[in-house]
Short mmCIF file of C-alpha atoms and ligand atoms in Angstrom, two decimals:
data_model
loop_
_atom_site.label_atom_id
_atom_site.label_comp_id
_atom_site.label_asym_id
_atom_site.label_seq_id
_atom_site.Cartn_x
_atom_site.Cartn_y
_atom_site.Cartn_z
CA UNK A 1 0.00 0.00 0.00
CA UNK A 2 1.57 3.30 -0.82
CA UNK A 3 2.21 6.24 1.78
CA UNK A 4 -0.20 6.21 4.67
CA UNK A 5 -2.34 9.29 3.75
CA UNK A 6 -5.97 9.61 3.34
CA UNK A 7 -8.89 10.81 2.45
CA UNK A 8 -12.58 10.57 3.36
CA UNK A 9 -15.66 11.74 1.58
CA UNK A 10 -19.03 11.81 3.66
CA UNK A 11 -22.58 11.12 2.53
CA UNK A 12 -25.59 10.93 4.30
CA UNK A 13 -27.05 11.89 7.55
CA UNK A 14 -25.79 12.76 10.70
CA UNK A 15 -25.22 9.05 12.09
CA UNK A 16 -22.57 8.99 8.65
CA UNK A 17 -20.95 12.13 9.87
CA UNK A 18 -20.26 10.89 13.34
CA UNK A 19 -18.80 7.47 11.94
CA UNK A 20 -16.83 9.56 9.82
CA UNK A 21 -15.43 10.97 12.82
CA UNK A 22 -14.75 8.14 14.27
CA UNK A 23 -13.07 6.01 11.33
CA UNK A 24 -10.77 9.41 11.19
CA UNK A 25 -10.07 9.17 14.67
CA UNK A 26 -8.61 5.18 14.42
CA UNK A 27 -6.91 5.93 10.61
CA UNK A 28 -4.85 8.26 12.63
CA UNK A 29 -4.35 6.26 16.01
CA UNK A 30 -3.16 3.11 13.33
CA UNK A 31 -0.17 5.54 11.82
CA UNK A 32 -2.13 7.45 8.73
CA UNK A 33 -2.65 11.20 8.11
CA UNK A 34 -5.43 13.53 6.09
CA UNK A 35 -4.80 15.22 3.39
CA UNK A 36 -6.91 17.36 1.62
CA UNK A 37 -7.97 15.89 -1.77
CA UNK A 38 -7.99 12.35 -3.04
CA UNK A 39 -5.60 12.76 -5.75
CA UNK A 40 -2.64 13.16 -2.55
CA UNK A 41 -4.14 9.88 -0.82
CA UNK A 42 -2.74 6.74 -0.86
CA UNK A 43 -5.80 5.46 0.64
CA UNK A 44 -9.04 6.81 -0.60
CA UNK A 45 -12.80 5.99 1.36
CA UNK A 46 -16.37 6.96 0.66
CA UNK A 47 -18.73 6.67 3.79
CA UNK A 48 -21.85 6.29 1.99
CA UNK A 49 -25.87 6.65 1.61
CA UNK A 50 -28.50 4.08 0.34
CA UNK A 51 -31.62 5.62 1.80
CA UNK A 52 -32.92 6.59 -1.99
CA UNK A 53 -31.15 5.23 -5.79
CA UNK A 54 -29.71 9.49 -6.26
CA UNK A 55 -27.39 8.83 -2.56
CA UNK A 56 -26.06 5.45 -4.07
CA UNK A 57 -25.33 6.36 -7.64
CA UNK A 58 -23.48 9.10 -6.23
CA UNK A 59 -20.26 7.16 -4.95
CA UNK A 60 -20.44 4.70 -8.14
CA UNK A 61 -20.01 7.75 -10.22
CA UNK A 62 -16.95 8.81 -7.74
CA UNK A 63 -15.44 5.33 -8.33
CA UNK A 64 -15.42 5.76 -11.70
CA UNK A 65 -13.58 8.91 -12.09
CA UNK A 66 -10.99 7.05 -10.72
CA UNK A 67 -11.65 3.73 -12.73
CA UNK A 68 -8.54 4.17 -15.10
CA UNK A 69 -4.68 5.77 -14.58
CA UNK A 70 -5.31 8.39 -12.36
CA UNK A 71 -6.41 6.04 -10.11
CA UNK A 72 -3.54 3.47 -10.32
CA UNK A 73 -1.58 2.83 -7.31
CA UNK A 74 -4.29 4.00 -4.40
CA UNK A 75 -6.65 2.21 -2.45
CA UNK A 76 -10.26 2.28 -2.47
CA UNK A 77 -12.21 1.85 -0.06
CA UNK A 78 -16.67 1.76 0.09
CA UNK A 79 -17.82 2.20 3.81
CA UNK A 80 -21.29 2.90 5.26
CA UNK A 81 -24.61 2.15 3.19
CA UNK A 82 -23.76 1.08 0.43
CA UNK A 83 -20.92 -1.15 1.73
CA UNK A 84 -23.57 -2.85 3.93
CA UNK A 85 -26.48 -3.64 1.50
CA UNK A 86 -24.54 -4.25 -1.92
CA UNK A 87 -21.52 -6.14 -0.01
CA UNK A 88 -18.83 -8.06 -2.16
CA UNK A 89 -20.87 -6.86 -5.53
CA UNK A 90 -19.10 -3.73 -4.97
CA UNK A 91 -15.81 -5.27 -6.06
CA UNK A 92 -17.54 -6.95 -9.36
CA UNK A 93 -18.98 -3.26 -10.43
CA UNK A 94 -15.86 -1.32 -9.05
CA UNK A 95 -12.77 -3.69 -9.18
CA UNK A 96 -10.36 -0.88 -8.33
CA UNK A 97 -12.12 -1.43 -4.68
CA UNK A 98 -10.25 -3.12 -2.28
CA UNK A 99 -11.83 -2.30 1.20
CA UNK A 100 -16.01 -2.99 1.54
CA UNK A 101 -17.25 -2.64 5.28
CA UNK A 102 -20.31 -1.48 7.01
CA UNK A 103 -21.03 0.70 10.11
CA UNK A 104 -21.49 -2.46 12.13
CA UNK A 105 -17.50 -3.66 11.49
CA UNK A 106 -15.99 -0.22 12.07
CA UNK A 107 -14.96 -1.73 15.20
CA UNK A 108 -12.77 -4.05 13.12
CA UNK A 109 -11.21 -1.44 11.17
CA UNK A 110 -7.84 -1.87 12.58
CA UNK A 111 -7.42 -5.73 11.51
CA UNK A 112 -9.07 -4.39 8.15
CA UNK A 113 -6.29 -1.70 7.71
CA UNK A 114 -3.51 -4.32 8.38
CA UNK A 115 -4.88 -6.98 5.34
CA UNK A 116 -5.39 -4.10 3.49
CA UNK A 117 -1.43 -3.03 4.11
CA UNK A 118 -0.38 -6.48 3.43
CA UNK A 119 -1.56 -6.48 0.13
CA UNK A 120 -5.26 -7.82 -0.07
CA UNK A 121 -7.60 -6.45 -2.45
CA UNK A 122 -11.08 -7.81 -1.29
CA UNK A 123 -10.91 -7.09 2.41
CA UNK A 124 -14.51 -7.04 3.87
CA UNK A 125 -16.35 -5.73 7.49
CA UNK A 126 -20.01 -6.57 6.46
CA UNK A 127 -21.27 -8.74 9.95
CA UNK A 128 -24.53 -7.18 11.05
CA UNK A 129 -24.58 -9.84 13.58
CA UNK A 130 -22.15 -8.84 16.53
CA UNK A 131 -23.88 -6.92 19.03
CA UNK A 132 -21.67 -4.22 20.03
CA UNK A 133 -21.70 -0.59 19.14
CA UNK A 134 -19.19 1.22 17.52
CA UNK A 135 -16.99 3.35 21.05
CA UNK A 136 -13.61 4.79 20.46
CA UNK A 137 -11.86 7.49 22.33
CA UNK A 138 -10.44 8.13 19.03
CA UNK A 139 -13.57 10.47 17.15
CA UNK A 140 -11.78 13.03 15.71
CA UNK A 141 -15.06 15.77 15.62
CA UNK A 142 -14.36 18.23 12.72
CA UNK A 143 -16.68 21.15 14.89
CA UNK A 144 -15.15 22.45 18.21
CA UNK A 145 -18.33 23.57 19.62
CA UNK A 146 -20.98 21.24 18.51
CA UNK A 147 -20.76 17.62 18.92
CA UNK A 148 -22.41 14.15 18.06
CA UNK A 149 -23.18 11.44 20.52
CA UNK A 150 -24.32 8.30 19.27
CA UNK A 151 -27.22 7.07 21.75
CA UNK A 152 -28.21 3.62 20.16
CA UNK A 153 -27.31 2.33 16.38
CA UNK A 154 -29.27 -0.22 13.54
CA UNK A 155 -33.53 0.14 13.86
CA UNK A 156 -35.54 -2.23 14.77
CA UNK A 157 -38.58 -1.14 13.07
CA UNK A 158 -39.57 -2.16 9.77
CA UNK A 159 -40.85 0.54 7.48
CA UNK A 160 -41.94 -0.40 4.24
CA UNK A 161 -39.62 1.88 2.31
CA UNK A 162 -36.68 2.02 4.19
CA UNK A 163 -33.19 0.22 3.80
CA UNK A 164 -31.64 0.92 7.02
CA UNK A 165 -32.44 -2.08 8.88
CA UNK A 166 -30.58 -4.04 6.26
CA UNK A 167 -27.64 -1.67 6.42
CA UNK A 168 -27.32 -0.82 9.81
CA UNK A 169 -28.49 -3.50 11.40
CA UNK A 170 -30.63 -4.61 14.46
CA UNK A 171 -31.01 -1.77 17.33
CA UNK A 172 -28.39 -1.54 19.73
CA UNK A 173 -28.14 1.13 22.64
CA UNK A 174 -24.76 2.13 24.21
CA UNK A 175 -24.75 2.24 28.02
CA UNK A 176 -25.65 5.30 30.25
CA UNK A 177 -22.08 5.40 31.38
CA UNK A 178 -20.45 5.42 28.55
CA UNK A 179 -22.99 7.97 27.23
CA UNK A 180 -22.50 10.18 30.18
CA UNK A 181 -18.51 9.82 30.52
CA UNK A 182 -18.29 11.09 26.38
CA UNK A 183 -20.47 14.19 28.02
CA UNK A 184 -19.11 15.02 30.48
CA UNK A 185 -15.56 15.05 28.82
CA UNK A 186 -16.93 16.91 26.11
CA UNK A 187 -17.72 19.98 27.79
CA UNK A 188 -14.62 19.74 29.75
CA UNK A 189 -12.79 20.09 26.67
CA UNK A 190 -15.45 23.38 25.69
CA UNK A 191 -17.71 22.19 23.65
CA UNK A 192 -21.08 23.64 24.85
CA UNK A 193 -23.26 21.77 22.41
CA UNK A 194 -24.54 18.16 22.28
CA UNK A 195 -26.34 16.34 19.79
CA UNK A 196 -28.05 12.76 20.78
CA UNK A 197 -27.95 10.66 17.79
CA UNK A 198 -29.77 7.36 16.86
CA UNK A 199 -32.05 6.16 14.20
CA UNK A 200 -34.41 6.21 16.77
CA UNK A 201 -33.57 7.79 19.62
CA UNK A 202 -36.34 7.39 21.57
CA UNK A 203 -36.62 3.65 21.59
CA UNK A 204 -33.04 3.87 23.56
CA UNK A 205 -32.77 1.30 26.87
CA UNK A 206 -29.83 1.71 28.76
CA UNK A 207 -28.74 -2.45 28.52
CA UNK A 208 -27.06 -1.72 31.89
CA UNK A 209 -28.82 -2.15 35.44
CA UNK A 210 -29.71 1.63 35.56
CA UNK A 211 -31.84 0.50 32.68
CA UNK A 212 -32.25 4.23 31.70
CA UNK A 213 -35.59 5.45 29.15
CA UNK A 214 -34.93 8.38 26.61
CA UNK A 215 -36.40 10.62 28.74
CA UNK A 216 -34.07 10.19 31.64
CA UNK A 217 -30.69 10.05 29.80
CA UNK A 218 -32.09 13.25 28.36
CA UNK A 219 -32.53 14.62 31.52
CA UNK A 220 -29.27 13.55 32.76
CA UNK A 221 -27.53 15.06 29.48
CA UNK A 222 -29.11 18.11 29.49
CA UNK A 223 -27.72 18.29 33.31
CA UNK A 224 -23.71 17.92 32.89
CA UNK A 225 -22.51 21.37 34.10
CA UNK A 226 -21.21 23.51 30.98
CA UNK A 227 -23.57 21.96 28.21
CA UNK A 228 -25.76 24.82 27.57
CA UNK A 229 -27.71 23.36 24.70
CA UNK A 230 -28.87 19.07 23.26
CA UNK A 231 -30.27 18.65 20.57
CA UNK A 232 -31.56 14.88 19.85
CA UNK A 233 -32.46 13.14 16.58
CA UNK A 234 -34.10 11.56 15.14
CA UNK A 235 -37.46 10.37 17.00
CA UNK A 236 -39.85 7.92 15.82
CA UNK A 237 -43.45 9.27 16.63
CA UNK A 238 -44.96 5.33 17.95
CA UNK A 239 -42.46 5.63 20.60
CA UNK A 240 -42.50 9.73 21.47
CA UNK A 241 -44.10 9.69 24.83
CA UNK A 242 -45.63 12.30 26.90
CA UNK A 243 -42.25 11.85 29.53
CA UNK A 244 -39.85 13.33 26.33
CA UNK A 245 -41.85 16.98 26.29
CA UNK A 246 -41.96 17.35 30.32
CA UNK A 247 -38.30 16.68 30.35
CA UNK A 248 -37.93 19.20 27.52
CA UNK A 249 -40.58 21.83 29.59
CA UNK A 250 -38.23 20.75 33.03
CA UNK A 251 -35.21 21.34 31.10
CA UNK A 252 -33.75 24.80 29.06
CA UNK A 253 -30.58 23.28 27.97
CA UNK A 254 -32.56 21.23 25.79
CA UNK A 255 -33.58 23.10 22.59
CA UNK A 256 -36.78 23.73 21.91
CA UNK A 257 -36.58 21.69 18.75
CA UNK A 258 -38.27 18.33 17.62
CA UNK A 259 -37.99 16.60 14.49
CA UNK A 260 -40.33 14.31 14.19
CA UNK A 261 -40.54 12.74 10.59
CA UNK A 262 -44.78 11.61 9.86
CA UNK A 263 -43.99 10.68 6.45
CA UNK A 264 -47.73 11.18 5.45
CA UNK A 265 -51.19 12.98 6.62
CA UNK A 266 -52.69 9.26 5.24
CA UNK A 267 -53.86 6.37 7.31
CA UNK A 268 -54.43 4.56 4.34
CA UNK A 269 -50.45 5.51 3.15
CA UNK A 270 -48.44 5.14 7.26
CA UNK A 271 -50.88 1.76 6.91
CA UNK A 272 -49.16 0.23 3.92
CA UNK A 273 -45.58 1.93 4.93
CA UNK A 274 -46.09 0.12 8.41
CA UNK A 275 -45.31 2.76 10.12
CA UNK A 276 -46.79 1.75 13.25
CA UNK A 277 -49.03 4.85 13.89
CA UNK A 278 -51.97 6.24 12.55
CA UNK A 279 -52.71 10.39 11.57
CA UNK A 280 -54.09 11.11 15.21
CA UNK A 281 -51.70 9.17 17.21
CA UNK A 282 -49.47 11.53 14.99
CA UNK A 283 -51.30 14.46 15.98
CA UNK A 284 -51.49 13.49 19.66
CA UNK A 285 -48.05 14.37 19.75
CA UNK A 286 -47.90 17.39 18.15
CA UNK A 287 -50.79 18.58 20.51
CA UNK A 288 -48.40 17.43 23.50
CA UNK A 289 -45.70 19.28 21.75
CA UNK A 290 -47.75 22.73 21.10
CA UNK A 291 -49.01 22.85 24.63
CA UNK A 292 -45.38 23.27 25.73
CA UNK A 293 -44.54 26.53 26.97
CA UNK A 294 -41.02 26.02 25.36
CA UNK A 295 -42.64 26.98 22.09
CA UNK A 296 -41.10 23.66 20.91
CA UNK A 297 -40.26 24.09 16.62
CA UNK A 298 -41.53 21.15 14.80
CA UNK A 299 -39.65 19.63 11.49
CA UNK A 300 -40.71 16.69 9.67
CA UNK A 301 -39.43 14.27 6.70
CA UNK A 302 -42.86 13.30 4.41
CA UNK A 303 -42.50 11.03 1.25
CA UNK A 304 -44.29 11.69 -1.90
CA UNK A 305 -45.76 8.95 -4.78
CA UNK A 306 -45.17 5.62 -2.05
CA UNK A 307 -46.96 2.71 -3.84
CA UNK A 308 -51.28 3.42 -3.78
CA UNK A 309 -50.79 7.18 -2.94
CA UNK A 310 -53.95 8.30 -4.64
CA UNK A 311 -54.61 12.13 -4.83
CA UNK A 312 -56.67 12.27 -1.88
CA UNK A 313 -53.96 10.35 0.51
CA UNK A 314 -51.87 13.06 -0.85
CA UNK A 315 -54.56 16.06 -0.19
CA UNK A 316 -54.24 14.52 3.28
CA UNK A 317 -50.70 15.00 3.85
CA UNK A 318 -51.24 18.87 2.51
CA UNK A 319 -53.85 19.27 4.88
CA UNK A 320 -51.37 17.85 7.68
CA UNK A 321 -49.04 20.70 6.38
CA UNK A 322 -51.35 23.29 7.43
CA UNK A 323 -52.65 21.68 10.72
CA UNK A 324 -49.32 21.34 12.08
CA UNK A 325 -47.14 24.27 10.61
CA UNK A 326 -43.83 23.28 10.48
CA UNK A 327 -40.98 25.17 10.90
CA UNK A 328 -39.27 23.34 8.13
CA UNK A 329 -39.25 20.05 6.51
CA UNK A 330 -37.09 17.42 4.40
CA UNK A 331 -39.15 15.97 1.62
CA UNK A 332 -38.71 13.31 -0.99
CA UNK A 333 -40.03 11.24 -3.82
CA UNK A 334 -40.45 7.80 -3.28
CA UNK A 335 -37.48 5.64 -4.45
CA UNK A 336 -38.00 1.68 -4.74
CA UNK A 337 -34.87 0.32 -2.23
CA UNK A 338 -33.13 -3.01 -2.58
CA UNK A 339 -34.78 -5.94 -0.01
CA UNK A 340 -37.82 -3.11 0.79
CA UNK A 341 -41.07 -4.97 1.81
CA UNK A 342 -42.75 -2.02 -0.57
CA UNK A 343 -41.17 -3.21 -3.23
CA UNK A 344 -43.71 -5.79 -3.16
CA UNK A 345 -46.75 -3.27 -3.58
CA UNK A 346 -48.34 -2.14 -6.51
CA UNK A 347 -49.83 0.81 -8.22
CA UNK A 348 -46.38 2.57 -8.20
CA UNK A 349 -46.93 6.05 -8.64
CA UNK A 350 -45.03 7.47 -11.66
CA UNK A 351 -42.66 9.36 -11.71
CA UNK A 352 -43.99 12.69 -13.34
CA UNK A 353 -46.44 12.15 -10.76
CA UNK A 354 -44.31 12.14 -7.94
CA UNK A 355 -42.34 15.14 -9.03
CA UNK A 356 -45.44 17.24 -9.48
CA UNK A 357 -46.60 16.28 -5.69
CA UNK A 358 -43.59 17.26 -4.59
CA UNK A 359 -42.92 20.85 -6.16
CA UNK A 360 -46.88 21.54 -4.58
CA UNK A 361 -46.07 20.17 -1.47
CA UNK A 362 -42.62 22.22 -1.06
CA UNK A 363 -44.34 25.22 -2.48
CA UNK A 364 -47.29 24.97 0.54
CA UNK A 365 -44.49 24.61 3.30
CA UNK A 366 -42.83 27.22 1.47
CA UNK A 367 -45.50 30.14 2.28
CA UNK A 368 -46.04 28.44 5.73
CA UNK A 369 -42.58 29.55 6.71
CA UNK A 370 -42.21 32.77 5.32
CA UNK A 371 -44.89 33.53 7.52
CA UNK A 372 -43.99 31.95 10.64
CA UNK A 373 -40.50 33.27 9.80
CA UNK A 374 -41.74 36.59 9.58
CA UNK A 375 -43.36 36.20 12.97
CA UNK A 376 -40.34 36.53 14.24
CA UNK A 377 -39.16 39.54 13.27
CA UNK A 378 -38.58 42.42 16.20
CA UNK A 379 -38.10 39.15 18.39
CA UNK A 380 -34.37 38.63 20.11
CA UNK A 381 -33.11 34.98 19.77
CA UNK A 382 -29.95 33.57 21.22
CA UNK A 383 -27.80 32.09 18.65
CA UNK A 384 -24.85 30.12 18.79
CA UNK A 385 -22.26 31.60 16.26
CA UNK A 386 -21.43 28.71 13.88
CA UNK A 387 -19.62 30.65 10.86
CA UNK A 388 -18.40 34.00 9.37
CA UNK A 389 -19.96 34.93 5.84
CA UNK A 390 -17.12 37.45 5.01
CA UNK A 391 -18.57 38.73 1.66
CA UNK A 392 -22.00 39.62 3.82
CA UNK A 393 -19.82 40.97 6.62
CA UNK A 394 -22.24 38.71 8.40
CA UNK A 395 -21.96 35.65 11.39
CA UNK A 396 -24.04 32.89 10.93
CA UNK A 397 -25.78 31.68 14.46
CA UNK A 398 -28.10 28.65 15.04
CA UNK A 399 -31.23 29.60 17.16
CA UNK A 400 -32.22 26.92 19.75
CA UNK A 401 -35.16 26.42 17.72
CA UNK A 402 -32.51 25.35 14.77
CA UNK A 403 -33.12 28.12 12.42
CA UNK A 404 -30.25 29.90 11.03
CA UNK A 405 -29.70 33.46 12.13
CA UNK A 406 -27.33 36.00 10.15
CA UNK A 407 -26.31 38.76 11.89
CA UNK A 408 -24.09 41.66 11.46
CA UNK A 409 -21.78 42.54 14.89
CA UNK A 410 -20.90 46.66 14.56
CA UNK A 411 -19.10 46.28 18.23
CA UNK A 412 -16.71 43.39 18.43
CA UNK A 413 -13.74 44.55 17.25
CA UNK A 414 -12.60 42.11 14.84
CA UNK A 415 -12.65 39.39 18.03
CA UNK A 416 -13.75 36.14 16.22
CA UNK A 417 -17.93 35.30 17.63
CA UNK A 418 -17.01 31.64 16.84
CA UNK A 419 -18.71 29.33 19.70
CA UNK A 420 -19.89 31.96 20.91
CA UNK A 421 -23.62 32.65 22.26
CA UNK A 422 -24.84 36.13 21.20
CA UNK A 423 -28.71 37.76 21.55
CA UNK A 424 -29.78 38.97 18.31
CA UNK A 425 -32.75 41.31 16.92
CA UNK A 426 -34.73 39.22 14.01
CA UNK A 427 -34.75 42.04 11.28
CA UNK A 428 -35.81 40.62 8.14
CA UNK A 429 -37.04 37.09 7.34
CA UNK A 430 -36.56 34.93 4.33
CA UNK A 431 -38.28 31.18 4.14
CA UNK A 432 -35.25 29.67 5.20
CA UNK A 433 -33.54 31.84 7.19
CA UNK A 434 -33.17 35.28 9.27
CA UNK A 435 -31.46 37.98 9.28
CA UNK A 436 -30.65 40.46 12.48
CA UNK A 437 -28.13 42.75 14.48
CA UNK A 438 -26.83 41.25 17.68
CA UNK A 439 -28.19 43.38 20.67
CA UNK A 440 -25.30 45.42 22.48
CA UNK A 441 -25.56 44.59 25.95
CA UNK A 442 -25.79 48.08 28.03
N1 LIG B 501 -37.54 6.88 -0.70
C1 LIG B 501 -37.68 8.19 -0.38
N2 LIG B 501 -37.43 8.70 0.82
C2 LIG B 501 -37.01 7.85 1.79
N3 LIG B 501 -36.69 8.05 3.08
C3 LIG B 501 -36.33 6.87 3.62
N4 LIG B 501 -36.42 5.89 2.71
C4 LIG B 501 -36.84 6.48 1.56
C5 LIG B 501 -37.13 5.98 0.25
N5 LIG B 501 -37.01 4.70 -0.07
C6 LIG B 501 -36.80 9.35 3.74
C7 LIG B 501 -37.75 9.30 4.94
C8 LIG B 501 -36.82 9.33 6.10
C9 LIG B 501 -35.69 10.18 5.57
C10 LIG B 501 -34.41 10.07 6.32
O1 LIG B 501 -35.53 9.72 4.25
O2 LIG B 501 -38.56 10.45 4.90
O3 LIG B 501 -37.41 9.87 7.27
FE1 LIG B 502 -28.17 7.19 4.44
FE2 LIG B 502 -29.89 6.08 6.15
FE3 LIG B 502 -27.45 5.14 5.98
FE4 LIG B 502 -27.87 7.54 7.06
S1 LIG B 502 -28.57 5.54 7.84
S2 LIG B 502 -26.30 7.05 5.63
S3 LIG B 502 -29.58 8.28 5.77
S4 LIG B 502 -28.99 5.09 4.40
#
């Protein structure tokens, strides 16, 4: 294997990023070093996507840029996703791939790095069977403010549509100690930020004898002196209880934010995706959520054109868009997935269909938050400063409600805001975003 450099590109959700983190953390304990494009690396790795066809073609097409010459000499390597659920076909459609392994073997990356060293060229991690979850000391996190803690890994649940259960496995939850240890070094080393992450967060159970809930590790979390904000995601509505919103109420270290993805207004539609819950049991929970005097921000992921969505099913998920009034939400057309129980269903929407659905469904949510954006204007919002637009002369803050917040500073100085907390005057208001002057302190 030539020089011990490498380099990592990311795709996906947050769960990715964090692994990310955490391979980088044990490439560098085992002797390699970054650099910053893949043309310097010797070793090259794509932590990858499946969750819709557009996430997985995306690192195929990377491979092949580096199919012939200027390619020759490195080593590939396909984690995450993809790794998982297309396994040793990788090296048939990408033979310049020498390394395949899923989030469930990163714990065997260091053996994997050594075959790969001596030589090997079809060097796999794809076990979904051990039982462990992926802990290192070695995450190195790529934000010095903010940072990820994985709660519980894999899903349990089995959604029609969805490939994660193939490719990351059955549900595991870390212990309460070791959850609480990671926190309470984190904010000894500054960061003031944490962000409980999980496929489904709130199905977590401490496996220890404290035998924890969500709700308590929250709690407990949102209690180690020096964290000043936790964010948690993502939640699966059947198993959002009642306990998760007192603890929020109980609680202001925890942001006032909950994403909780419904993926349609339709009974007929969360019937076939077996989601587990029905519209009101959906909307239970937002009324638990709305009678919070946190003023709690709700976000949501919806799906558009699943197998049998007729135009009604889909007026009811519009309707659901005005009932609830999100703050903002991630949404998607329907895209068949490998081993999918839904792939089994007919009446496939086409695909024409699906797009229209979605440009009316993004253009609804669309007006709904230029309005509830503009709400907010004359309010003052702390914001975490999370970035410097130069050419604006602007910082760029997070809101505990997680809306972004630019904001022009006339008194610091030149002193960098970075990490820091800051009240700020809403101004003007844009669908997805705000703009504001920090308020001077007298
Ligand atoms: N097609 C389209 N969207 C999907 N999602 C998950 N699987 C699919 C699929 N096959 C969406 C869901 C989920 C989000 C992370 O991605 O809305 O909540
Ligand atoms: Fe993509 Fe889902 Fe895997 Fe995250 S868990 S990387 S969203 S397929």
């Amino acid at each position: 294997m030539p020089a011990k450099t490498f380099y990592i590109e990311t795709f996906g959700c947050q769960m990715n990023a964090h692994d990310s983190e955490k391979v980088i953390g044990t490439l560098i304990r085992n002797g390699y070093s970054p650099v910053e494009t893949p043309e310097e690396a010797g070793l090259v790795l794509y932590n990858t996507c499946s969750i819709r066809d557009k996430a997985e073609q995306k690192v195929f097409s990377r491979l092949q840029q580096f199919k012939r010459g200027s390619g020759k000499g490195k080593v590939f390597g396909v984690l995450g996703c993809v790794a998982q659920q297309e396994g040793e076909r990788i090296f048939e459609r990408a033979p310049h791939v020498s390394l395949v392994c899923g989030s469930a073997s990163y714990s065997r990356l260091p053996e994997l790095l050594v075959q790969l060293e001596a030589g090997e060229n079809r060097v796999t991690g794809l076990s979904l069977n051990r039982g462990e979850t992926f802990e290192t000391p070695l995450t190195r996190r790529d934000n010095p403010h903010r940072a990820y803690i994985t709660i519980i890994e894999g899903c349990d649940k089995s959604c029609a549509y969805c490939v994660v259960p193939f490719t990351r496995g059955p549900e595991r939850s870390r212990t309460s100690a070791g959850i609480m240890e990671e926190a309470r070094q984190l904010a000894g080393s500054g960061y003031t930020e944490i962000q409980l992450l999980g496929q489904n967060v709130n199905s977590y159970r401490d496996p220890s004898p404290a035998g924890w809930d969500f709700a308590t590790l929250l709690s407990r979390v949102a209690a180690v002196p020096g964290i000043r904000r936790v964010r948690f995601t993502t939640s699966h509505p059947r198993d959002f209880g009642r306990d998760i919103v007192e603890v929020i109420d109980a609680h202001p270290a925890i942001c006032n934010h909950v994403h909780l993805p419904v993926q349609s207004g339709s009974d007929a539609v969360l019937a076939r995706m077996q989601r587990l819950y029905g519209r009101d049991e959906y909307m239970r929970r937002i009324e638990w959520l709305k009678a919070s005097p946190r003023n709690i921000s709700l976000t949501t992921d919806i799906i558009v054109g699943f197998p049998g969505e007729t135009e009604e099913d889909f007026h009811r998920t519009l309707q659901l868009l005005d009932e609830v009034e999100y703050d903002s939400i991630f949404s998607f057309k329907y895209s068949p997935r490998p081993n999918t129980a839904a792939l089994n269903l007919d009446r496939a929407v086409p695909e024409e269909e699906k797009g229209r659905r979605l440009t009316i469904l993004q253009e609804k949510q669309r007006s709904i938050q230029i309005r509830r954006n503009s709400a907010l204007i004359g309010s003052v919002e702390e914001v975490l400063v999370e970035g410097r637009n130069a050419a604006l002369g602007q910082w760029i803050g997070r809101t505990s409600q997680n809306r972004v917040l630019n904001f022009a500073s006339p008194a610091t100085n030149g002193d960098s805001l970075l990490g820091r907390y800051v009240s700020v005057r809403v101004t003007r208001a844009g669908p997805n975003s705000l703009v504001g002057e920090a308020v001077l302190r007298a």
